């Protein structure tokens, strides 16, 4: 059903349609409107349980218990809220709890800023959560049902990330996947093992040194092996709703004959696409490789796209102080052990920090800069 509404409210509607059973949220800008709308749905009887908590550590901890008891769960947060969850994000992944969370990306202070960048989720890239980065609100509402299916089939938690304010507060027409459609795609969550007083088990137990590494190896392998299920889930849902976002891991936008390619994530990709369309009308061979799945990172897909290109520009909306930025590092890792490493120039661009606008002109300037094969690392 197509509705004209705010992105945050669209996210909340789809969470209801996914039949989430236990929710726990603490409001923080810019994800507050998602939490507010979900609490309204709870008051209206559309959500079985909504736990009001005093902060985000409590929210994710409450969901850990609910998910361990076999409930379908959801929370949303941003910025310092993600940071407060840090310890429990590792715990929930280690306990193999399929929690789904929407992160409305926002900067971390100091200085204090409430606007968008990707600094808040970068510390969590090693936590064991699958991290899916959406370009638009339509993609986000189409990704949430997939997130539940991926999470519950692989027993891995999933973050669906949207750019704060650029998407959360945008009012636009969005086609909301209806409950009847989602029910055909997403089966009821029935975990084989759960907390049950009639059949007691222990989850998240203490581990001695001879066993703990084995647990981390197991989850590392399962996150690595999640790439194909993510692709399969995207393919399956796209046939139901008639919309597709690449292969679930990446989106190839006019890269096939491109000489210069920008690699980026999330909403800035819309401006990059517009710049590409304008530059191609002038005969320039440029393209965009959009990363949808930041974890697991699609190393093989990226390597295939990069092959044969003259110059790659990687755009990060986050910094690594004293080191190379996170997306740039992963792209370098995609080619480091291949002959490509010596054939292609890969430059790093950092921008959009703390909500600084990155425009169509900025994308054009990056492509202009890529004409020079000299490797660059600069702020946009």
XYZ file of C-alpha atoms in Angstrom:
380
model
C 0.000 0.000 0.000
C 1.477 3.346 -1.062
C 1.310 6.009 1.648
C 2.706 9.507 2.020
C 4.433 9.491 5.380
C 7.644 10.100 7.277
C 10.391 7.492 6.900
C 10.425 6.783 10.650
C 6.695 6.054 10.653
C 7.074 3.767 7.641
C 9.720 1.766 9.520
C 7.366 1.433 12.506
C 4.478 0.242 10.308
C 6.594 -2.513 8.778
C 7.804 -3.658 12.192
C 4.133 -4.155 13.114
C 3.508 -5.972 9.824
C 6.469 -8.263 10.577
C 4.586 -9.227 13.771
C 7.366 -8.334 16.188
C 6.260 -9.525 19.626
C 8.506 -7.752 22.142
C 9.904 -4.254 21.634
C 12.144 -2.190 23.912
C 13.237 1.290 22.849
C 14.718 4.402 24.412
C 14.216 7.619 22.419
C 17.257 9.367 20.987
C 17.420 11.751 18.025
C 17.045 10.991 15.124
C 15.472 7.557 15.795
C 12.955 8.961 18.307
C 10.037 9.098 15.880
C 10.355 5.350 15.225
C 10.146 4.623 18.965
C 7.257 7.080 19.452
C 5.223 5.570 16.623
C 5.823 2.044 17.891
C 4.666 3.031 21.374
C 1.493 4.481 19.826
C 0.944 1.177 18.005
C 1.377 -0.628 21.350
C -1.206 1.649 22.958
C -3.542 0.833 20.081
C -3.099 -2.895 20.686
C -1.096 -3.610 17.539
C 2.039 -4.778 19.400
C 1.895 -7.460 22.130
C 4.649 -6.060 24.372
C 6.529 -2.740 24.511
C 9.016 -2.321 27.344
C 9.782 1.259 28.363
C 13.368 1.382 29.606
C 15.661 3.970 31.196
C 18.398 3.771 28.555
C 19.679 1.775 25.584
C 21.768 -0.763 27.538
C 18.523 -1.800 29.196
C 16.651 -1.892 25.888
C 18.978 -4.371 24.219
C 19.340 -6.350 27.460
C 15.559 -6.698 27.741
C 15.419 -7.942 24.163
C 18.196 -10.433 24.863
C 15.930 -12.049 27.433
C 12.854 -11.890 25.220
C 14.677 -13.305 22.200
C 16.228 -16.069 24.303
C 12.682 -16.976 25.393
C 11.646 -17.314 21.738
C 10.045 -13.937 20.923
C 10.469 -11.934 17.715
C 12.070 -8.672 18.890
C 12.898 -5.156 17.703
C 14.584 -2.001 18.898
C 15.825 1.233 17.389
C 18.489 3.712 18.387
C 21.228 6.097 17.204
C 24.690 7.371 18.084
C 25.366 7.266 21.839
C 22.498 4.800 22.089
C 24.453 2.334 19.956
C 27.545 3.030 22.045
C 25.633 2.284 25.254
C 24.564 -1.052 23.739
C 28.144 -1.990 22.814
C 28.750 -4.743 25.374
C 25.355 -6.377 24.850
C 25.680 -6.278 21.050
C 28.624 -8.653 21.388
C 26.678 -10.756 23.914
C 23.557 -11.073 21.742
C 25.613 -12.100 18.720
C 27.538 -14.614 20.822
C 24.269 -16.015 22.172
C 22.983 -16.303 18.593
C 19.877 -14.211 19.311
C 18.119 -13.053 16.100
C 17.265 -9.519 17.253
C 16.538 -6.932 14.547
C 17.432 -3.283 15.153
C 17.019 -0.157 13.046
C 19.907 2.270 13.537
C 19.254 5.839 12.410
C 22.884 6.789 11.866
C 24.197 9.846 13.710
C 27.572 11.245 14.720
C 29.277 10.555 18.026
C 30.515 13.495 20.076
C 32.566 15.469 20.866
C 31.716 18.113 19.692
C 28.086 17.181 20.264
C 26.177 16.765 17.021
C 22.798 15.220 16.313
C 23.244 14.903 12.569
C 24.105 12.042 10.310
C 27.324 10.175 9.741
C 28.330 6.524 10.124
C 30.634 6.927 13.093
C 28.136 5.290 15.474
C 28.073 1.844 13.872
C 31.744 1.485 12.978
C 32.770 0.325 16.486
C 30.188 -2.486 16.116
C 31.453 -3.928 12.828
C 33.318 -6.688 14.711
C 30.432 -7.539 17.043
C 28.956 -10.382 14.983
C 25.843 -8.449 13.878
C 24.974 -8.430 10.190
C 24.927 -4.755 9.105
C 22.769 -3.721 6.126
C 23.043 -0.126 4.847
C 19.989 1.290 3.036
C 19.986 4.091 0.481
C 16.286 5.025 0.750
C 13.253 4.625 2.974
C 11.682 2.324 0.389
C 14.718 0.078 0.550
C 14.619 0.158 4.358
C 10.988 -0.985 4.616
C 11.678 -3.700 2.042
C 14.788 -4.786 3.957
C 13.172 -5.197 7.389
C 11.199 -8.382 6.531
C 14.373 -9.755 4.949
C 16.335 -8.868 8.094
C 13.997 -11.013 10.194
C 14.220 -13.923 7.786
C 18.025 -13.734 7.664
C 18.315 -13.314 11.434
C 15.951 -16.137 12.367
C 17.231 -18.623 9.795
C 20.921 -18.041 10.638
C 20.469 -17.160 14.335
C 22.437 -13.946 13.881
C 21.258 -10.437 14.877
C 20.786 -7.875 12.083
C 21.073 -4.072 11.978
C 19.156 -2.191 9.284
C 20.833 1.217 9.008
C 19.321 4.399 7.598
C 20.845 7.871 7.486
C 19.471 10.002 10.303
C 17.312 12.962 9.237
C 18.035 12.435 5.517
C 15.726 9.399 5.680
C 14.149 9.279 9.148
C 12.491 12.680 8.769
C 11.872 12.662 5.011
C 8.170 12.677 4.103
C 7.568 10.894 0.820
C 5.497 8.230 -0.880
C 6.491 4.776 0.346
C 4.996 1.426 -0.605
C 4.510 -0.361 2.727
C 4.786 -4.178 2.538
C 1.505 -5.400 4.024
C 1.177 -8.055 6.717
C -0.485 -10.562 4.380
C 2.440 -10.324 1.956
C 5.055 -10.591 4.680
C 3.300 -13.596 6.245
C 3.777 -15.532 2.994
C 7.500 -14.734 3.091
C 8.377 -14.731 6.786
C 7.402 -17.817 8.809
C 6.653 -17.666 12.526
C 9.783 -17.653 14.685
C 10.070 -21.067 16.326
C 13.600 -21.509 17.727
C 14.785 -25.037 18.387
C 16.377 -23.947 21.668
C 14.922 -21.299 23.986
C 14.554 -20.465 27.654
C 11.686 -22.586 28.917
C 11.016 -23.436 32.558
C 9.546 -26.786 31.479
C 12.720 -27.732 29.590
C 15.525 -25.742 31.221
C 18.653 -24.885 29.213
C 21.483 -22.412 29.745
C 22.379 -19.720 27.192
C 25.336 -17.335 27.216
C 27.315 -19.385 29.709
C 30.752 -18.768 31.196
C 33.515 -20.133 29.002
C 37.023 -21.159 29.918
C 39.996 -20.383 27.588
C 40.009 -23.790 25.895
C 36.476 -23.222 24.537
C 35.895 -19.482 24.015
C 37.945 -19.239 20.830
C 35.908 -22.103 19.367
C 32.736 -20.067 19.903
C 34.252 -17.043 18.128
C 35.459 -19.248 15.274
C 31.967 -20.689 14.859
C 30.257 -17.302 14.680
C 32.979 -15.936 12.374
C 32.362 -18.790 9.937
C 28.599 -18.335 10.109
C 28.794 -14.578 9.437
C 31.164 -15.319 6.521
C 28.755 -17.932 5.200
C 25.753 -15.579 5.438
C 26.518 -13.900 2.091
C 24.686 -16.468 -0.024
C 21.598 -16.600 2.255
C 21.431 -12.774 2.110
C 21.513 -12.908 -1.701
C 18.891 -15.670 -1.763
C 16.609 -13.744 0.602
C 16.865 -10.575 -1.521
C 16.032 -12.586 -4.639
C 13.056 -14.288 -2.980
C 11.496 -11.101 -1.574
C 12.097 -9.111 -4.762
C 9.912 -11.583 -6.675
C 7.095 -10.962 -4.177
C 7.213 -7.156 -4.009
C 8.583 -6.369 -7.486
C 11.486 -4.247 -6.236
C 15.156 -5.259 -6.162
C 18.239 -3.676 -4.634
C 21.237 -5.246 -6.329
C 22.033 -8.761 -5.175
C 21.465 -8.033 -1.490
C 25.176 -7.424 -0.867
C 26.007 -4.785 -3.473
C 24.334 -2.684 -6.153
C 26.130 -2.202 -9.463
C 25.056 1.147 -10.963
C 26.484 1.528 -14.474
C 29.841 -0.002 -13.503
C 30.126 -2.517 -16.352
C 31.831 -0.163 -18.842
C 32.955 2.437 -16.334
C 36.575 3.552 -16.130
C 36.129 5.384 -12.841
C 33.934 4.100 -10.003
C 32.913 5.489 -6.621
C 32.300 2.959 -3.850
C 29.981 4.248 -1.117
C 27.103 3.395 1.233
C 23.656 4.755 2.104
C 21.796 7.914 1.090
C 24.708 9.776 -0.558
C 24.505 7.111 -3.267
C 21.373 8.819 -4.614
C 23.390 11.973 -5.325
C 26.204 9.916 -6.829
C 23.725 8.260 -9.215
C 22.437 11.661 -10.316
C 26.015 12.848 -10.927
C 26.708 9.690 -12.954
C 23.648 10.247 -15.146
C 24.734 13.826 -15.879
C 28.366 12.885 -16.548
C 27.399 10.008 -18.842
C 25.360 12.413 -20.974
C 28.700 14.150 -21.563
C 30.353 10.874 -22.538
C 32.175 10.112 -19.311
C 32.352 6.440 -18.307
C 31.645 6.522 -14.570
C 29.782 4.247 -12.183
C 28.780 3.525 -8.583
C 29.334 0.400 -6.531
C 26.984 0.686 -3.566
C 27.752 -1.474 -0.563
C 24.502 -2.778 0.962
C 25.994 -5.396 3.262
C 28.770 -3.821 5.321
C 28.938 -6.994 7.444
C 29.502 -9.505 6.013
C 31.610 -7.444 3.630
C 31.217 -8.575 -0.017
C 34.939 -8.892 -0.808
C 34.493 -11.159 -3.848
C 31.706 -9.027 -5.388
C 33.788 -5.879 -4.913
C 36.877 -7.477 -6.467
C 34.881 -8.476 -9.569
C 33.552 -4.933 -10.041
C 36.975 -3.322 -9.546
C 38.657 -5.569 -12.127
C 39.507 -3.585 -15.271
C 38.768 -0.150 -13.805
C 41.300 2.681 -14.013
C 40.594 4.438 -10.749
C 38.399 3.771 -7.729
C 37.282 6.364 -5.196
C 36.021 5.092 -1.842
C 33.746 7.463 0.059
C 33.537 7.049 3.837
C 31.072 8.863 6.058
C 33.296 7.979 9.021
C 36.912 8.408 10.012
C 39.474 6.220 11.684
C 41.729 8.525 13.660
C 45.339 7.505 13.174
C 44.475 5.006 10.469
C 42.651 4.519 7.176
C 38.829 4.908 7.139
C 36.731 1.755 7.529
C 35.124 1.286 4.093
C 38.394 2.181 2.354
C 40.208 -0.444 4.419
C 37.718 -3.139 3.434
C 37.952 -2.220 -0.254
C 41.762 -2.436 -0.081
C 41.403 -5.848 1.548
C 39.246 -6.951 -1.401
C 42.188 -6.689 -3.777
C 45.314 -6.975 -1.630
C 46.033 -10.612 -2.473
C 45.348 -10.315 -6.195
C 47.119 -8.847 -9.237
C 44.544 -6.049 -9.134
C 46.402 -4.433 -6.257
C 49.101 -3.209 -8.661
C 46.781 -2.360 -11.564
C 44.149 -0.115 -10.021
C 44.451 3.160 -8.122
C 42.204 3.361 -5.083
C 41.731 6.762 -3.448
C 40.042 7.605 -0.164
C 37.500 10.399 0.285
C 35.925 11.266 3.630
C 32.877 13.501 3.959
C 29.404 14.058 5.345
C 30.742 13.978 8.896
C 28.339 15.355 11.476
C 25.648 16.002 8.881
C 27.747 18.076 6.492
C 25.894 17.908 3.188
C 27.502 15.933 0.379
C 25.916 16.982 -2.886
C 25.697 16.008 -6.531
C 28.480 18.526 -7.192
C 30.633 16.817 -4.560
C 30.157 13.510 -6.382
C 31.115 15.163 -9.684
C 34.231 16.615 -8.063
C 35.243 13.168 -6.801
C 34.936 11.765 -10.329
C 36.941 14.754 -11.618
C 39.618 14.048 -9.042
C 39.751 10.380 -10.093
C 40.932 11.387 -13.566
C 44.294 11.889 -11.915
C 45.648 8.418 -11.169
C 47.612 9.688 -8.204
C 46.209 8.068 -5.087
C 44.570 10.598 -2.827
C 43.208 10.713 0.673
C 41.203 13.830 1.300
C 38.133 15.281 3.006
C 35.216 16.324 0.802
